[in-house]
GROMACS .gro file of C-alpha atoms in nm:
model
  389
    1UNK     CA    1  -0.109   1.680  -2.983
    2UNK     CA    2  -0.149   1.295  -2.920
    3UNK     CA    3   0.097   1.144  -2.687
    4UNK     CA    4   0.251   0.902  -2.961
    5UNK     CA    5   0.322   1.225  -3.186
    6UNK     CA    6   0.491   1.394  -2.883
    7UNK     CA    7   0.699   1.066  -2.826
    8UNK     CA    8   0.787   1.064  -3.195
    9UNK     CA    9   0.890   1.438  -3.193
   10UNK     CA   10   1.119   1.374  -2.883
   11UNK     CA   11   1.272   1.070  -3.046
   12UNK     CA   12   1.348   1.279  -3.360
   13UNK     CA   13   1.484   1.555  -3.140
   14UNK     CA   14   1.717   1.316  -2.959
   15UNK     CA   15   1.819   1.150  -3.270
   16UNK     CA   16   1.892   1.475  -3.455
   17UNK     CA   17   2.101   1.608  -3.123
   18UNK     CA   18   2.278   1.263  -3.141
   19UNK     CA   19   2.360   1.292  -3.508
   20UNK     CA   20   2.468   1.662  -3.475
   21UNK     CA   21   2.710   1.553  -3.199
   22UNK     CA   22   2.874   1.265  -3.387
   23UNK     CA   23   2.845   1.428  -3.750
   24UNK     CA   24   3.183   1.527  -3.888
   25UNK     CA   25   3.193   1.809  -4.152
   26UNK     CA   26   3.494   1.680  -4.325
   27UNK     CA   27   3.320   1.351  -4.384
   28UNK     CA   28   3.000   1.542  -4.478
   29UNK     CA   29   3.216   1.715  -4.747
   30UNK     CA   30   3.346   1.417  -4.872
   31UNK     CA   31   3.018   1.242  -4.886
   32UNK     CA   32   2.893   1.544  -5.087
   33UNK     CA   33   3.173   1.525  -5.322
   34UNK     CA   34   3.119   1.144  -5.373
   35UNK     CA   35   2.742   1.217  -5.429
   36UNK     CA   36   2.823   1.470  -5.717
   37UNK     CA   37   3.064   1.236  -5.877
   38UNK     CA   38   2.776   0.963  -5.869
   39UNK     CA   39   2.545   1.235  -6.021
   40UNK     CA   40   2.800   1.288  -6.296
   41UNK     CA   41   2.840   0.935  -6.363
   42UNK     CA   42   2.454   0.892  -6.385
   43UNK     CA   43   2.454   1.168  -6.627
   44UNK     CA   44   2.692   1.016  -6.841
   45UNK     CA   45   2.529   0.682  -6.819
   46UNK     CA   46   2.190   0.850  -6.925
   47UNK     CA   47   2.380   1.018  -7.234
   48UNK     CA   48   2.483   0.682  -7.317
   49UNK     CA   49   2.144   0.507  -7.289
   50UNK     CA   50   2.009   0.794  -7.500
   51UNK     CA   51   2.279   0.781  -7.774
   52UNK     CA   52   2.219   0.406  -7.779
   53UNK     CA   53   1.844   0.442  -7.827
   54UNK     CA   54   1.906   0.709  -8.094
   55UNK     CA   55   2.137   0.472  -8.295
   56UNK     CA   56   1.898   0.181  -8.253
   57UNK     CA   57   1.615   0.407  -8.399
   58UNK     CA   58   1.832   0.521  -8.667
   59UNK     CA   59   1.941   0.176  -8.760
   60UNK     CA   60   1.568   0.079  -8.762
   61UNK     CA   61   1.476   0.379  -8.981
   62UNK     CA   62   1.761   0.289  -9.218
   63UNK     CA   63   1.650  -0.080  -9.240
   64UNK     CA   64   1.282   0.034  -9.334
   65UNK     CA   65   1.414   0.283  -9.573
   66UNK     CA   66   1.611   0.012  -9.731
   67UNK     CA   67   1.320  -0.211  -9.754
   68UNK     CA   68   1.096   0.077  -9.891
   69UNK     CA   69   1.345   0.149 -10.156
   70UNK     CA   70   1.358  -0.238 -10.245
   71UNK     CA   71   0.965  -0.262 -10.278
   72UNK     CA   72   0.976   0.054 -10.506
   73UNK     CA   73   1.236  -0.096 -10.731
   74UNK     CA   74   1.036  -0.427 -10.748
   75UNK     CA   75   0.714  -0.238 -10.855
   76UNK     CA   76   0.903  -0.084 -11.140
   77UNK     CA   77   1.039  -0.401 -11.255
   78UNK     CA   78   0.701  -0.567 -11.240
   79UNK     CA   79   0.555  -0.289 -11.468
   80UNK     CA   80   0.849  -0.324 -11.716
   81UNK     CA   81   0.770  -0.700 -11.728
   82UNK     CA   82   0.387  -0.625 -11.769
   83UNK     CA   83   0.307  -0.784 -11.434
   84UNK     CA   84   0.090  -0.505 -11.298
   85UNK     CA   85  -0.057  -0.702 -11.004
   86UNK     CA   86   0.284  -0.773 -10.879
   87UNK     CA   87   0.383  -0.412 -10.904
   88UNK     CA   88   0.044  -0.317 -10.719
   89UNK     CA   89   0.143  -0.560 -10.443
   90UNK     CA   90   0.483  -0.408 -10.391
   91UNK     CA   91   0.364  -0.057 -10.383
   92UNK     CA   92   0.089  -0.166 -10.130
   93UNK     CA   93   0.374  -0.276  -9.891
   94UNK     CA   94   0.592   0.014  -9.966
   95UNK     CA   95   0.303   0.235  -9.862
   96UNK     CA   96   0.272   0.062  -9.533
   97UNK     CA   97   0.635   0.097  -9.455
   98UNK     CA   98   0.641   0.466  -9.522
   99UNK     CA   99   0.452   0.569  -9.204
  100UNK     CA  100   0.701   0.391  -8.991
  101UNK     CA  101   0.994   0.556  -9.143
  102UNK     CA  102   0.814   0.883  -9.094
  103UNK     CA  103   0.753   0.814  -8.714
  104UNK     CA  104   1.096   0.716  -8.634
  105UNK     CA  105   1.250   1.050  -8.764
  106UNK     CA  106   1.101   1.281  -8.495
  107UNK     CA  107   1.202   1.009  -8.224
  108UNK     CA  108   1.543   1.013  -8.343
  109UNK     CA  109   1.561   1.396  -8.349
  110UNK     CA  110   1.411   1.400  -8.002
  111UNK     CA  111   1.668   1.167  -7.864
  112UNK     CA  112   1.945   1.370  -8.052
  113UNK     CA  113   1.815   1.678  -7.862
  114UNK     CA  114   1.799   1.491  -7.514
  115UNK     CA  115   2.152   1.369  -7.584
  116UNK     CA  116   2.275   1.732  -7.633
  117UNK     CA  117   2.083   1.843  -7.324
  118UNK     CA  118   2.255   1.566  -7.117
  119UNK     CA  119   2.593   1.652  -7.250
  120UNK     CA  120   2.541   2.000  -7.149
  121UNK     CA  121   2.434   1.898  -6.812
  122UNK     CA  122   2.717   1.680  -6.751
  123UNK     CA  123   2.970   1.952  -6.865
  124UNK     CA  124   2.790   2.192  -6.611
  125UNK     CA  125   2.802   1.934  -6.337
  126UNK     CA  126   3.164   1.840  -6.417
  127UNK     CA  127   3.261   2.208  -6.386
  128UNK     CA  128   3.075   2.243  -6.045
  129UNK     CA  129   3.236   1.924  -5.917
  130UNK     CA  130   3.587   2.064  -6.012
  131UNK     CA  131   3.511   2.392  -5.824
  132UNK     CA  132   3.362   2.191  -5.542
  133UNK     CA  133   3.675   1.983  -5.517
  134UNK     CA  134   3.897   2.280  -5.462
  135UNK     CA  135   3.639   2.428  -5.216
  136UNK     CA  136   3.627   2.103  -5.047
  137UNK     CA  137   4.001   2.089  -4.973
  138UNK     CA  138   3.974   2.445  -4.846
  139UNK     CA  139   3.671   2.365  -4.631
  140UNK     CA  140   3.854   2.053  -4.493
  141UNK     CA  141   4.160   2.266  -4.399
  142UNK     CA  142   3.947   2.547  -4.239
  143UNK     CA  143   3.749   2.306  -4.032
  144UNK     CA  144   4.073   2.118  -3.926
  145UNK     CA  145   4.234   2.433  -3.825
  146UNK     CA  146   3.928   2.564  -3.643
  147UNK     CA  147   3.898   2.230  -3.465
  148UNK     CA  148   4.262   2.243  -3.355
  149UNK     CA  149   4.237   2.602  -3.251
  150UNK     CA  150   3.911   2.551  -3.034
  151UNK     CA  151   4.070   2.229  -2.889
  152UNK     CA  152   4.380   2.430  -2.793
  153UNK     CA  153   4.177   2.721  -2.650
  154UNK     CA  154   3.948   2.468  -2.450
  155UNK     CA  155   4.261   2.319  -2.301
  156UNK     CA  156   4.409   2.625  -2.231
  157UNK     CA  157   4.098   2.777  -2.052
  158UNK     CA  158   4.002   2.450  -1.897
  159UNK     CA  159   3.681   2.418  -2.083
  160UNK     CA  160   3.746   2.077  -2.239
  161UNK     CA  161   3.620   1.758  -2.087
  162UNK     CA  162   3.960   1.615  -2.034
  163UNK     CA  163   4.092   1.936  -1.865
  164UNK     CA  164   3.782   1.950  -1.666
  165UNK     CA  165   3.831   1.599  -1.544
  166UNK     CA  166   4.207   1.689  -1.460
  167UNK     CA  167   4.102   2.008  -1.286
  168UNK     CA  168   3.846   1.812  -1.074
  169UNK     CA  169   4.107   1.539  -0.986
  170UNK     CA  170   4.358   1.824  -0.888
  171UNK     CA  171   4.100   1.995  -0.682
  172UNK     CA  172   4.017   1.667  -0.487
  173UNK     CA  173   4.374   1.596  -0.448
  174UNK     CA  174   4.433   1.953  -0.300
  175UNK     CA  175   4.129   1.900  -0.077
  176UNK     CA  176   4.266   1.578   0.065
  177UNK     CA  177   4.617   1.706   0.118
  178UNK     CA  178   4.453   2.017   0.303
  179UNK     CA  179   4.246   1.760   0.519
  180UNK     CA  180   4.557   1.544   0.592
  181UNK     CA  181   4.751   1.863   0.679
  182UNK     CA  182   4.485   1.973   0.920
  183UNK     CA  183   4.452   1.637   1.072
  184UNK     CA  184   4.829   1.604   1.123
  185UNK     CA  185   4.849   1.941   1.286
  186UNK     CA  186   4.545   1.852   1.519
  187UNK     CA  187   4.701   1.515   1.610
  188UNK     CA  188   5.039   1.679   1.660
  189UNK     CA  189   4.890   1.930   1.890
  190UNK     CA  190   4.700   1.657   2.089
  191UNK     CA  191   5.020   1.456   2.131
  192UNK     CA  192   5.213   1.765   2.249
  193UNK     CA  193   4.938   1.849   2.499
  194UNK     CA  194   4.952   1.489   2.651
  195UNK     CA  195   4.568   1.423   2.578
  196UNK     CA  196   4.647   1.118   2.378
  197UNK     CA  197   4.871   0.958   2.636
  198UNK     CA  198   4.719   0.623   2.765
  199UNK     CA  199   4.861   0.403   3.047
  200UNK     CA  200   4.768   0.099   2.856
  201UNK     CA  201   4.980   0.225   2.562
  202UNK     CA  202   5.285   0.343   2.788
  203UNK     CA  203   5.163   0.693   2.817
  204UNK     CA  204   5.234   0.897   3.115
  205UNK     CA  205   4.923   1.111   3.127
  206UNK     CA  206   4.978   1.492   3.170
  207UNK     CA  207   5.286   1.672   3.260
  208UNK     CA  208   5.198   1.687   3.652
  209UNK     CA  209   5.143   1.310   3.645
  210UNK     CA  210   5.468   1.253   3.458
  211UNK     CA  211   5.676   1.480   3.706
  212UNK     CA  212   5.501   1.286   4.009
  213UNK     CA  213   5.589   0.955   3.832
  214UNK     CA  214   5.940   1.051   3.782
  215UNK     CA  215   5.989   1.172   4.146
  216UNK     CA  216   5.841   0.856   4.288
  217UNK     CA  217   6.063   0.643   4.060
  218UNK     CA  218   6.369   0.844   4.167
  219UNK     CA  219   6.268   0.796   4.547
  220UNK     CA  220   6.226   0.416   4.484
  221UNK     CA  221   6.568   0.398   4.312
  222UNK     CA  222   6.727   0.581   4.585
  223UNK     CA  223   6.559   0.359   4.872
  224UNK     CA  224   6.672   0.042   4.671
  225UNK     CA  225   7.033   0.192   4.640
  226UNK     CA  226   7.058   0.261   5.001
  227UNK     CA  227   6.929  -0.103   5.083
  228UNK     CA  228   7.187  -0.263   4.863
  229UNK     CA  229   7.457  -0.049   5.018
  230UNK     CA  230   7.368  -0.146   5.371
  231UNK     CA  231   7.353  -0.521   5.254
  232UNK     CA  232   7.675  -0.498   5.075
  233UNK     CA  233   7.849  -0.338   5.389
  234UNK     CA  234   7.827  -0.668   5.549
  235UNK     CA  235   7.663  -0.763   5.879
  236UNK     CA  236   7.844  -0.507   6.084
  237UNK     CA  237   7.595  -0.369   6.341
  238UNK     CA  238   7.553   0.026   6.317
  239UNK     CA  239   7.588   0.219   6.642
  240UNK     CA  240   7.249   0.330   6.621
  241UNK     CA  241   7.088  -0.013   6.586
  242UNK     CA  242   7.272  -0.143   6.904
  243UNK     CA  243   7.073  -0.146   7.215
  244UNK     CA  244   7.234  -0.092   7.561
  245UNK     CA  245   7.405  -0.382   7.712
  246UNK     CA  246   7.406  -0.308   8.094
  247UNK     CA  247   7.113  -0.352   8.328
  248UNK     CA  248   7.125   0.003   8.444
  249UNK     CA  249   7.074   0.128   8.083
  250UNK     CA  250   6.784  -0.133   8.023
  251UNK     CA  251   6.603  -0.013   8.323
  252UNK     CA  252   6.653   0.350   8.225
  253UNK     CA  253   6.517   0.284   7.872
  254UNK     CA  254   6.196   0.126   8.043
  255UNK     CA  255   6.145   0.370   8.311
  256UNK     CA  256   5.853   0.613   8.317
  257UNK     CA  257   6.073   0.902   8.426
  258UNK     CA  258   6.172   1.094   8.103
  259UNK     CA  259   6.433   1.286   8.298
  260UNK     CA  260   6.685   1.018   8.305
  261UNK     CA  261   7.023   1.139   8.169
  262UNK     CA  262   7.198   0.802   8.106
  263UNK     CA  263   6.982   0.648   7.856
  264UNK     CA  264   7.234   0.421   7.693
  265UNK     CA  265   7.593   0.334   7.708
  266UNK     CA  266   7.841   0.272   7.440
  267UNK     CA  267   7.706   0.003   7.183
  268UNK     CA  268   7.864  -0.336   7.186
  269UNK     CA  269   7.814  -0.625   6.935
  270UNK     CA  270   7.569  -0.904   7.019
  271UNK     CA  271   7.737  -1.239   7.109
  272UNK     CA  272   7.619  -1.565   6.978
  273UNK     CA  273   7.423  -1.632   6.657
  274UNK     CA  274   7.119  -1.432   6.718
  275UNK     CA  275   6.993  -1.102   6.870
  276UNK     CA  276   6.674  -0.981   7.028
  277UNK     CA  277   6.460  -0.688   6.895
  278UNK     CA  278   6.170  -0.540   7.031
  279UNK     CA  279   5.869  -0.408   6.802
  280UNK     CA  280   5.682  -0.102   6.967
  281UNK     CA  281   5.346  -0.226   7.060
  282UNK     CA  282   5.434  -0.590   7.017
  283UNK     CA  283   5.637  -0.872   7.190
  284UNK     CA  284   6.010  -0.916   7.168
  285UNK     CA  285   6.173  -1.135   6.887
  286UNK     CA  286   6.491  -1.347   6.882
  287UNK     CA  287   6.637  -1.307   6.529
  288UNK     CA  288   6.940  -1.479   6.359
  289UNK     CA  289   7.238  -1.274   6.279
  290UNK     CA  290   7.188  -1.365   5.904
  291UNK     CA  291   6.900  -1.126   5.891
  292UNK     CA  292   7.115  -0.830   6.022
  293UNK     CA  293   7.209  -0.704   5.665
  294UNK     CA  294   6.842  -0.691   5.564
  295UNK     CA  295   6.749  -0.486   5.881
  296UNK     CA  296   7.053  -0.270   5.805
  297UNK     CA  297   6.920  -0.188   5.451
  298UNK     CA  298   6.571  -0.124   5.577
  299UNK     CA  299   6.720   0.080   5.836
  300UNK     CA  300   6.905   0.303   5.587
  301UNK     CA  301   6.595   0.331   5.361
  302UNK     CA  302   6.355   0.427   5.657
  303UNK     CA  303   6.630   0.709   5.721
  304UNK     CA  304   6.602   0.838   5.373
  305UNK     CA  305   6.226   0.820   5.368
  306UNK     CA  306   6.220   1.024   5.696
  307UNK     CA  307   6.470   1.288   5.527
  308UNK     CA  308   6.263   1.313   5.221
  309UNK     CA  309   5.930   1.328   5.402
  310UNK     CA  310   5.784   1.042   5.200
  311UNK     CA  311   5.504   0.890   5.406
  312UNK     CA  312   5.403   0.638   5.155
  313UNK     CA  313   5.754   0.466   5.135
  314UNK     CA  314   5.784   0.502   5.501
  315UNK     CA  315   5.478   0.290   5.549
  316UNK     CA  316   5.572   0.023   5.319
  317UNK     CA  317   5.929   0.011   5.486
  318UNK     CA  318   5.784  -0.048   5.822
  319UNK     CA  319   5.536  -0.299   5.710
  320UNK     CA  320   5.844  -0.474   5.546
  321UNK     CA  321   6.024  -0.430   5.852
  322UNK     CA  322   5.752  -0.606   6.065
  323UNK     CA  323   5.687  -0.884   5.804
  324UNK     CA  324   6.070  -0.958   5.830
  325UNK     CA  325   6.079  -0.972   6.205
  326UNK     CA  326   5.771  -1.171   6.234
  327UNK     CA  327   5.858  -1.430   5.956
  328UNK     CA  328   6.236  -1.496   6.050
  329UNK     CA  329   6.203  -1.427   6.430
  330UNK     CA  330   6.094  -1.629   6.733
  331UNK     CA  331   5.848  -1.454   6.980
  332UNK     CA  332   5.979  -1.457   7.325
  333UNK     CA  333   5.784  -1.535   7.636
  334UNK     CA  334   5.678  -1.271   7.860
  335UNK     CA  335   5.868  -1.437   8.151
  336UNK     CA  336   6.177  -1.418   7.933
  337UNK     CA  337   6.400  -1.130   8.085
  338UNK     CA  338   6.629  -1.124   7.783
  339UNK     CA  339   6.714  -0.755   7.710
  340UNK     CA  340   6.626  -0.623   7.354
  341UNK     CA  341   6.927  -0.531   7.132
  342UNK     CA  342   6.725  -0.319   6.892
  343UNK     CA  343   6.402  -0.138   6.935
  344UNK     CA  344   6.206  -0.123   6.605
  345UNK     CA  345   5.889   0.077   6.513
  346UNK     CA  346   5.545  -0.066   6.488
  347UNK     CA  347   5.414  -0.195   6.142
  348UNK     CA  348   5.126   0.043   6.160
  349UNK     CA  349   5.340   0.348   6.253
  350UNK     CA  350   5.318   0.663   6.028
  351UNK     CA  351   5.559   0.905   5.922
  352UNK     CA  352   5.402   1.180   6.150
  353UNK     CA  353   5.393   0.945   6.464
  354UNK     CA  354   5.767   0.876   6.390
  355UNK     CA  355   5.838   1.235   6.375
  356UNK     CA  356   5.645   1.312   6.698
  357UNK     CA  357   5.811   1.061   6.870
  358UNK     CA  358   6.142   1.154   6.750
  359UNK     CA  359   6.145   1.535   6.728
  360UNK     CA  360   5.888   1.582   7.001
  361UNK     CA  361   6.077   1.377   7.259
  362UNK     CA  362   6.199   1.546   7.589
  363UNK     CA  363   6.552   1.680   7.560
  364UNK     CA  364   6.631   1.488   7.884
  365UNK     CA  365   6.601   1.161   7.711
  366UNK     CA  366   6.896   1.248   7.478
  367UNK     CA  367   7.212   1.223   7.685
  368UNK     CA  368   7.489   1.455   7.577
  369UNK     CA  369   7.738   1.167   7.589
  370UNK     CA  370   7.514   0.934   7.398
  371UNK     CA  371   7.636   0.863   7.034
  372UNK     CA  372   7.489   1.025   6.750
  373UNK     CA  373   7.216   0.818   6.574
  374UNK     CA  374   7.277   0.730   6.228
  375UNK     CA  375   6.941   0.610   6.115
  376UNK     CA  376   6.577   0.677   6.112
  377UNK     CA  377   6.478   0.356   6.239
  378UNK     CA  378   6.693   0.353   6.572
  379UNK     CA  379   6.604   0.728   6.614
  380UNK     CA  380   6.232   0.667   6.597
  381UNK     CA  381   6.256   0.349   6.794
  382UNK     CA  382   6.467   0.505   7.063
  383UNK     CA  383   6.217   0.789   7.113
  384UNK     CA  384   5.919   0.537   7.100
  385UNK     CA  385   6.088   0.300   7.357
  386UNK     CA  386   6.137   0.573   7.587
  387UNK     CA  387   5.775   0.705   7.563
  388UNK     CA  388   5.640   0.368   7.597
  389UNK     CA  389   5.843   0.300   7.893
   0.00000   0.00000   0.00000
């Protein structure tokens, strides 16, 4: 088989399949009925044509017969007048017309037979058309009912193209819903676990970091609150911050013998507009009285840091304390014998060192008659000053 023939067959197959798909049986039935009507009309036209030909031949035969009869009469009249030549001529012409008349008769009879046959064909075709008309209405009704039933069943079972598209859309929607539900559950689980928390977005990390941050924030608030309370209480000097005022107590504070029993006397306010502080490991400084509220606040904050065992806050506070003294105070010369009113811890002192100086100090340095210390700064400073001396 040649390639062109195969292509032709494939084209015919595709064309037939396309025609079968778009062909409507009701339209085909109507077309068949119209064709039958056209055939009936054609038969009727043929009958009319045959009848017309028959009538024309009959008219021609009648005309020839009349002419023949006329020539016969003329021949008889010529013989009666003795004109034999004229009679002979008339008879010759009549003899020439007679074959024509004889030939028209069978043609006319044949046309009559054809007319009869066409009329019978027309009657038969008309009967078939009437029968097909009733059958056509029945077939169209059956096709319409079958089409409606098929469409309803296809829609019911989901086999139709429209229902197939709808089912596919519903399946895709259900898949998207399931996917979003799964994602929402996953994101919710991650959010609850704290994995998605980010410091840049204001997150707090995991629960341990959140607890530590909350504890540190509470400590900072407590320290700030204590400092504000101390500042609002005014510049009154706490008993624990006051240094001894008599020379005997000063000598006992700097003595190397740790068995001294009269370490300090009753505290007394500092006269004038300034007071002297000693920073452990550093020199003495003269500080204006306006700085006393700040020192009192830092003193209270240091006491709280020692009570809470907060080494980080303690380190920051002692650094602030040293910075406050060095910034606002004037260092005294070594030859200046002015006594220190307050002893402060060094800026690099740790909480452990402060505890060791305070809690591990010999019992002899704490006189039973000495006033009870009220702040961690003076407790640490007193023990450290005794050890340093």
